[in-house]
Every structure is written in C-alpha cells, then in structure tokens.
mmCIF file of C-alpha atoms in Angstrom:
data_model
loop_
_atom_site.group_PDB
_atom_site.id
_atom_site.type_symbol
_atom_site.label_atom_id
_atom_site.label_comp_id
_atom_site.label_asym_id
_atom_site.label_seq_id
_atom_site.Cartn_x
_atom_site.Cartn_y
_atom_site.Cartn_z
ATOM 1 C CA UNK A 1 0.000 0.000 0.000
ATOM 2 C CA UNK A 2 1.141 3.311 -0.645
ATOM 3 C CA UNK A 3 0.188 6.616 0.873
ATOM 4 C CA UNK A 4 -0.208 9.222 -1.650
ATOM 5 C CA UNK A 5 -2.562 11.712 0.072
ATOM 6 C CA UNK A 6 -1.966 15.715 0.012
ATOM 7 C CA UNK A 7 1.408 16.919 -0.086
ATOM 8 C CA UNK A 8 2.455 13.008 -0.967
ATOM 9 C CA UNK A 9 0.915 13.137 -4.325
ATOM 10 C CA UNK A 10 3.369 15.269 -5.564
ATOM 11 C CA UNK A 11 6.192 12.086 -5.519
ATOM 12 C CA UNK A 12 4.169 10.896 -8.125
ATOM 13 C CA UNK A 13 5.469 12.900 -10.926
ATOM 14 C CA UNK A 14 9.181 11.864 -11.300
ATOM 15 C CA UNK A 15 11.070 15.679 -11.570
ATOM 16 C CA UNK A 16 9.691 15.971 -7.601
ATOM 17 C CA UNK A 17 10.418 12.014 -7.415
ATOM 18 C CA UNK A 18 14.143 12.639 -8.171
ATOM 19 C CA UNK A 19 14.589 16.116 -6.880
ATOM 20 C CA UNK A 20 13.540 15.026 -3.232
ATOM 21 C CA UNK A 21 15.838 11.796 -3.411
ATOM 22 C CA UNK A 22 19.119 14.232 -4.418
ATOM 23 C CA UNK A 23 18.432 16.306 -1.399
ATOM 24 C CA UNK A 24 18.039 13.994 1.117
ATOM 25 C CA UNK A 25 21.358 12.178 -0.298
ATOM 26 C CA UNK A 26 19.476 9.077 -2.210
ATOM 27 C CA UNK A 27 21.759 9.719 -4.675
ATOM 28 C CA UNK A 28 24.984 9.550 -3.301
ATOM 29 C CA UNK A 29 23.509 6.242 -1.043
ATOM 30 C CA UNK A 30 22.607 4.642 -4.245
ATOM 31 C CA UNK A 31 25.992 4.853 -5.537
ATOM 32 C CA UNK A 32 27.341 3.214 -2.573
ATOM 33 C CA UNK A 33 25.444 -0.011 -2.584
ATOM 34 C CA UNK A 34 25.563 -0.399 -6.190
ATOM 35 C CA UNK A 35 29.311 -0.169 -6.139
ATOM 36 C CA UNK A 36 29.411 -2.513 -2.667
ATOM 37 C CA UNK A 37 26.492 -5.093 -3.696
ATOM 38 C CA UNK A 38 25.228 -4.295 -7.403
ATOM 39 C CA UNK A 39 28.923 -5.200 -8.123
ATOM 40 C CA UNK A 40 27.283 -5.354 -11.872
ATOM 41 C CA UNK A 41 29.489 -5.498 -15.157
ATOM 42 C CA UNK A 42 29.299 -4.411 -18.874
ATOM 43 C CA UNK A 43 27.766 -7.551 -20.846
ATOM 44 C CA UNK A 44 25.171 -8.377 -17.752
ATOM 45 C CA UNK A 45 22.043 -8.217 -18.003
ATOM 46 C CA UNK A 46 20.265 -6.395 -14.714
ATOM 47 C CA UNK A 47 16.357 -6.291 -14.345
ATOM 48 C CA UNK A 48 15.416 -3.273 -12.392
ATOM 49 C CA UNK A 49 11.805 -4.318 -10.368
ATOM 50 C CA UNK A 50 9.605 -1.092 -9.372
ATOM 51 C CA UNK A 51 12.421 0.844 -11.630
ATOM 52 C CA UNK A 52 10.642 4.240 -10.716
ATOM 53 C CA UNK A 53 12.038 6.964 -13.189
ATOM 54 C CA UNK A 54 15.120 4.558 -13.887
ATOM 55 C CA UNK A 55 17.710 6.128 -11.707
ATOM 56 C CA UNK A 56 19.303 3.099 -11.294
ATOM 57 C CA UNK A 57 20.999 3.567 -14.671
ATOM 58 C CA UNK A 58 22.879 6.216 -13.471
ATOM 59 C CA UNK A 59 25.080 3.640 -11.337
ATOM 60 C CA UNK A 60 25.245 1.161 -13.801
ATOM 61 C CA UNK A 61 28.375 0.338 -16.257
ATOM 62 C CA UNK A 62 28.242 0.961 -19.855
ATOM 63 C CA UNK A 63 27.533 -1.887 -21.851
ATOM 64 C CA UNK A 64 24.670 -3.395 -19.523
ATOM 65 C CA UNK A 65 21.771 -4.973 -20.521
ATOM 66 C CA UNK A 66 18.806 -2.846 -18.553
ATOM 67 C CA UNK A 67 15.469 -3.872 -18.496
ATOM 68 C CA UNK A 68 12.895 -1.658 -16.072
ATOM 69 C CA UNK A 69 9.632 -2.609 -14.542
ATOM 70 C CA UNK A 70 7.519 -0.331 -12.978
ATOM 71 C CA UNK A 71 3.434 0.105 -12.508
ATOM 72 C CA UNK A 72 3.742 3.850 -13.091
ATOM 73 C CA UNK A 73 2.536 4.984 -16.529
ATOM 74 C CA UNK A 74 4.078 8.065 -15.703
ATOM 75 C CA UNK A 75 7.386 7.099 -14.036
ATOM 76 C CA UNK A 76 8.419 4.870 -17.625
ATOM 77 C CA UNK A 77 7.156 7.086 -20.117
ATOM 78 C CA UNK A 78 9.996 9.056 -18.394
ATOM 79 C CA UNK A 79 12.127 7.186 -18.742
ATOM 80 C CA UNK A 80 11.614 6.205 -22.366
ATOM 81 C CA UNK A 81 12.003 9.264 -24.033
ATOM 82 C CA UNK A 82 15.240 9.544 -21.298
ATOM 83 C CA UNK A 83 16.337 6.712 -23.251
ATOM 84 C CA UNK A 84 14.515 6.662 -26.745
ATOM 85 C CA UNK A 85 18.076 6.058 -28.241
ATOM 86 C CA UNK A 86 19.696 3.527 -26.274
ATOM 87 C CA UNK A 87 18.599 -0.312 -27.455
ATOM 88 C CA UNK A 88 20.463 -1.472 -24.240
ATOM 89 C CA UNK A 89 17.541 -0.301 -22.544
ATOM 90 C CA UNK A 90 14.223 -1.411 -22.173
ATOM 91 C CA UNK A 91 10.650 -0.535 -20.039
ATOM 92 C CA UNK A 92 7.661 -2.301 -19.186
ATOM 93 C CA UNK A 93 4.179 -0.950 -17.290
ATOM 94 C CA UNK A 94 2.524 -3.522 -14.832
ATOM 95 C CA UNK A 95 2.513 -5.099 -11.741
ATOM 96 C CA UNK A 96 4.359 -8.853 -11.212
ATOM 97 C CA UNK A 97 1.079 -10.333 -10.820
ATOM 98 C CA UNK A 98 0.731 -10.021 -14.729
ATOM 99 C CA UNK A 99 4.195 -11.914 -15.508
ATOM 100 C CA UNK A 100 5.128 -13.778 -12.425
ATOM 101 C CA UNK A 101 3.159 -17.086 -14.551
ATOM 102 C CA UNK A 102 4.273 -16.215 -18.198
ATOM 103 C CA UNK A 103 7.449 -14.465 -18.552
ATOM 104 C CA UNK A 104 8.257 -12.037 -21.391
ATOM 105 C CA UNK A 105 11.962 -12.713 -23.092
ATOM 106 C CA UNK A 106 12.763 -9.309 -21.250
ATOM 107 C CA UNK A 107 12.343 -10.536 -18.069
ATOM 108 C CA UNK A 108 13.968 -13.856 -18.294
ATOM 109 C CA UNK A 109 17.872 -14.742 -17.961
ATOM 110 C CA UNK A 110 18.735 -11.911 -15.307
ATOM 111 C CA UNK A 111 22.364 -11.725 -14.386
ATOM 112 C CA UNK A 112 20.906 -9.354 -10.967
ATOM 113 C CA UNK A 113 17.677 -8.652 -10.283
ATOM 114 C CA UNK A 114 17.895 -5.016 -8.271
ATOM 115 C CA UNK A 115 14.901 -3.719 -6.033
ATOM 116 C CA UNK A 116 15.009 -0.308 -4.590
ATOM 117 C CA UNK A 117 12.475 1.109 -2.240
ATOM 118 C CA UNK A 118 9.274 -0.952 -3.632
ATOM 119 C CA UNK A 119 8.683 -3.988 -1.328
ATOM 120 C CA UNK A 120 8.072 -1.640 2.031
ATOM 121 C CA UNK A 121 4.961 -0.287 -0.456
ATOM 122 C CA UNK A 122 3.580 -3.665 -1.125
ATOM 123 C CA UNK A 123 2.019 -5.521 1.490
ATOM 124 C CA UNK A 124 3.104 -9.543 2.367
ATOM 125 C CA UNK A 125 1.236 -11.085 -0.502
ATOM 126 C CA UNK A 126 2.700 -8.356 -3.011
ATOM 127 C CA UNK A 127 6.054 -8.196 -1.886
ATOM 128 C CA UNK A 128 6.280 -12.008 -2.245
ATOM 129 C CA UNK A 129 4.364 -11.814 -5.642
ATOM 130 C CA UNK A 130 7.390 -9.682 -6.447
ATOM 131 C CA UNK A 131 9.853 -11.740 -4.953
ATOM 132 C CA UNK A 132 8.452 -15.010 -6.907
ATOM 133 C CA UNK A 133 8.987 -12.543 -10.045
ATOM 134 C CA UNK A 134 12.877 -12.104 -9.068
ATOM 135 C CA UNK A 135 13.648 -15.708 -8.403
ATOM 136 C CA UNK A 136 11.724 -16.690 -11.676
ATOM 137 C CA UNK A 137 13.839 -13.736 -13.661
ATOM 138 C CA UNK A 138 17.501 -15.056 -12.564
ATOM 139 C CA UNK A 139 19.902 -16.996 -14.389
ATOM 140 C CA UNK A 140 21.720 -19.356 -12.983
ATOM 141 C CA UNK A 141 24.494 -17.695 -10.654
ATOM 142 C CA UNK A 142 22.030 -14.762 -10.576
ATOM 143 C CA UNK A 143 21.461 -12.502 -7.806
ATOM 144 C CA UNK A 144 18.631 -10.617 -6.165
ATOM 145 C CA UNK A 145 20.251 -7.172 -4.082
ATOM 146 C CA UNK A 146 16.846 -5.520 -2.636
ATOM 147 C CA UNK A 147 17.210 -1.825 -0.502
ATOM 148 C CA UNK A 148 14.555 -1.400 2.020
ATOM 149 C CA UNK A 149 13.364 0.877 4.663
ATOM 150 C CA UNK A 150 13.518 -1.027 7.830
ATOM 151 C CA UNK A 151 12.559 -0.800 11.530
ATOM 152 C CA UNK A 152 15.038 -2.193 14.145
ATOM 153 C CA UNK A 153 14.319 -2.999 17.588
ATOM 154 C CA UNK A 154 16.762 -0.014 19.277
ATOM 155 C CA UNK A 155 16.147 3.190 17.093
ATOM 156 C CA UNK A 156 15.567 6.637 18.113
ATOM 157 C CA UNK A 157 12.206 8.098 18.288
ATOM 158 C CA UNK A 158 13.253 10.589 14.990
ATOM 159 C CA UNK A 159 14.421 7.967 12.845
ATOM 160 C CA UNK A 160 11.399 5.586 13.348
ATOM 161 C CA UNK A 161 9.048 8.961 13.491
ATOM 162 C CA UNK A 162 10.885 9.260 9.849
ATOM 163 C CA UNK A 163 9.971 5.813 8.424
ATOM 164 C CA UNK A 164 6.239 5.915 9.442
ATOM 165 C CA UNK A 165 5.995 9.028 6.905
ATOM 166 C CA UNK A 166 7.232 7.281 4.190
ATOM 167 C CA UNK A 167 4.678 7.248 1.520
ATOM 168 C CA UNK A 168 5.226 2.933 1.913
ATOM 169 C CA UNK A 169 2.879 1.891 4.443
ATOM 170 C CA UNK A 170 4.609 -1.592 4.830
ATOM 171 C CA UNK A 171 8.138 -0.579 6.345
ATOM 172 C CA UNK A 172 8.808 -4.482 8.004
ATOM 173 C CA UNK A 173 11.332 -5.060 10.494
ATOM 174 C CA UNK A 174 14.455 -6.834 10.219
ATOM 175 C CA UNK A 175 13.159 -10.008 11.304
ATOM 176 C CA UNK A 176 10.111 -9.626 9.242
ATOM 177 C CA UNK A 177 12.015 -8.870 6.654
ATOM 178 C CA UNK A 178 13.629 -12.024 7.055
ATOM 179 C CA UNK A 179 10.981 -14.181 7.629
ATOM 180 C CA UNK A 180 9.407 -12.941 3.896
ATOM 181 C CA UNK A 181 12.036 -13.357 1.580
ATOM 182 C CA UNK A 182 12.381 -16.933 3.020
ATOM 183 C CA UNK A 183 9.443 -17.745 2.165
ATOM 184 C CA UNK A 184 11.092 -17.369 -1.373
ATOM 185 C CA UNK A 185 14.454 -17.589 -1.223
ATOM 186 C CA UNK A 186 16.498 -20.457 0.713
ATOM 187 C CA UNK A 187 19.857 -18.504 0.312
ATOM 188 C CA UNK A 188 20.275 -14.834 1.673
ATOM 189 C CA UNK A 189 22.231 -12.275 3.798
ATOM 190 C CA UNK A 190 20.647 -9.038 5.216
ATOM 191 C CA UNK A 191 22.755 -5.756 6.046
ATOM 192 C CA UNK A 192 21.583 -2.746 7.746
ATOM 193 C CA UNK A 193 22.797 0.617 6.414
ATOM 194 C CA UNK A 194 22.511 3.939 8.595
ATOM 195 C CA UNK A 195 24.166 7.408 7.369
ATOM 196 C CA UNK A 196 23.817 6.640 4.271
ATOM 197 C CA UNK A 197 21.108 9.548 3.953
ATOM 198 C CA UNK A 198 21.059 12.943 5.229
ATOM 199 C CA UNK A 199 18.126 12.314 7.616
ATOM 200 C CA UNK A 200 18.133 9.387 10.125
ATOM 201 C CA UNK A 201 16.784 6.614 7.985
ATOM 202 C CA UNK A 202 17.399 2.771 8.783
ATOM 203 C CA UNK A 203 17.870 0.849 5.178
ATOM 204 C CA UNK A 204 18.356 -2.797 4.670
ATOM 205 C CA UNK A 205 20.138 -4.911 1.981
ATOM 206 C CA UNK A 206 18.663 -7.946 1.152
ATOM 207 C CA UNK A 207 21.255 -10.443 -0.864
ATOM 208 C CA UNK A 208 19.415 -13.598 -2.167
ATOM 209 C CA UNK A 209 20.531 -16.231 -4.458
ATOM 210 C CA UNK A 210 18.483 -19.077 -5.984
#
C-alpha cells in the first residue's frame, strides 16, 4: 500500500520524485550499494523491479543490458524518451502479478535482479508476488540485491518517526524482513545501512541467491 494523500501526491510525478531523493542524499547512497552489492558489469544483463524513473541507470556500467519494470505509466514514459536512443535499454508498465506465470523474453535470464524502495509499499502477498517474479527472472548464478526501509528494535524516536511518513505503508522489520524473503528464497544475507542519507533513515540490503 502506498500513501499518496496531500502533499504526498506530488512524488508521483518523477522531476519531484528525483529532486527530493538528491536532497536527502538518495543519490549519493545509491551509488554506494551499487558499487558494494550491485557489483554489476558491462555484458550483464540487470532487471530493475519497481524501476521508478530509472535512476538506477545512473550507477550502472556501460555496456549493460537494462530492463525496467515499474506500474507507473508516468514514471516509464519518463524514462523512455530519457532513453529513446539507447537499445540497451528497455521498459515495461505492470505489476508482477501479470508476468510472475508467463514471462516475457525481457524478463527472463537476469544476471541481478535489483529492487530499490518498492517492497516496504507492497504488502506480504505483493512483496512475495514480487519476490516469486525475481527468483523466476535469474539466471543461474544470478542474484537478487533488494534496498529497504527497515525498523530495528533499538532506534531513536526521529528515525522511526521518519519511516512511518514514508509514503510505503509496509516498512517491516528486520526479522520480518527475514521471515518474507524466506518464504522465497532459501539462500540470503541481510545488512543494515545507517548514514547513508542525510536524515536518520534505517535501510536494509537484502542479498538472495536461488
């Protein structure tokens, strides 16, 4: 579920999307995990789930294989004409519900399979709809690298004030956290980030494998 009520609603159009992630340091956080778990290389292929305005590009390699998925009409037609003239890149509307059974050739063969920021919007049976989507998507050797919001069990009163405004109204835990991608995945390894951002905000790295 998301929360896109009053001054929320704004985050839906992907200038305010982007400008609000740059000042509260998304940008420079993004960088860091995709350089300490993305780890990706020119000639792999990397499936970007809930994709958003395709930011994730930015911290990509040349010569990778970029496929993003996102229910957002508006969010992808962004990033389309972004990337009219790049045939490296490609963009699909929907939810995982409508490939999860029947994958497209887009969305097969995935060398990583990158979430950022979707599954705390999605609740239990979602997330894992989404989660079924990754595993399905990766190649053998492939990996899943998900960031999260998370709550943890000592955490000032500002920092867990912070995450119950986020416009995701399914921030989990780190336990609960672990207990859903299990349900999916027998093989992962959860980190948790803080000062990556300029406010106090708790993140979590999810590393799965097949």
């Amino acid at each position: 579920m998301q929360d896109d009520r009053g001054l929320k609603r704004i985050f839906t159009l992907s200038w305010a999307y982007n400008l609000f992630q740059e000042l509260v340091g998304a940008t420079n956080s993004r960088k860091w995990v995709a350089e300490h778990f993305w780890r990706a290389q020119p000639g792999q292929k990397v499936i970007d789930l809930g994709c958003g305005p395709a930011t994730a590009v930015h911290f990509l390699p040349p010569g990778v294989k970029y496929v993003g998925f996102d229910v957002s009409d508006k969010y992808i037609a962004s990033a389309k004409a972004k990337y009219a003239s790049d045939p490296d890149k490609t963009f699909l509307v929907g939810v995982a519900e409508d490939f999860v059974d029947h994958l497209p050739p887009q969305m097969q063969d995935a060398d990583l399979v990158i979430i950022n920021g979707l599954l705390h919007h999605l609740n239990d049976d979602e997330a894992l709809t989404a989660l079924k989507l990754a595993h399905k998507s990766l190649a053998t050797g492939g990996r899943l690298v998900c960031l999260e919001a998370s709550f943890l069990i000592s955490q000032s009163f500002l920092a867990k004030w912070i995450l119950k405004q986020d416009r995701g109204q399914n921030v989990r835990s780190e336990p609960e956290w672990k207990a859903l991608v299990s349900k999916t995945f027998e093989r992962f390894d959860t980190y948790i980030l803080t000062g990556l951002l300029r406010i106090p905000y708790t993140l979590i790295v999810i590393e799965a494998k097949p």
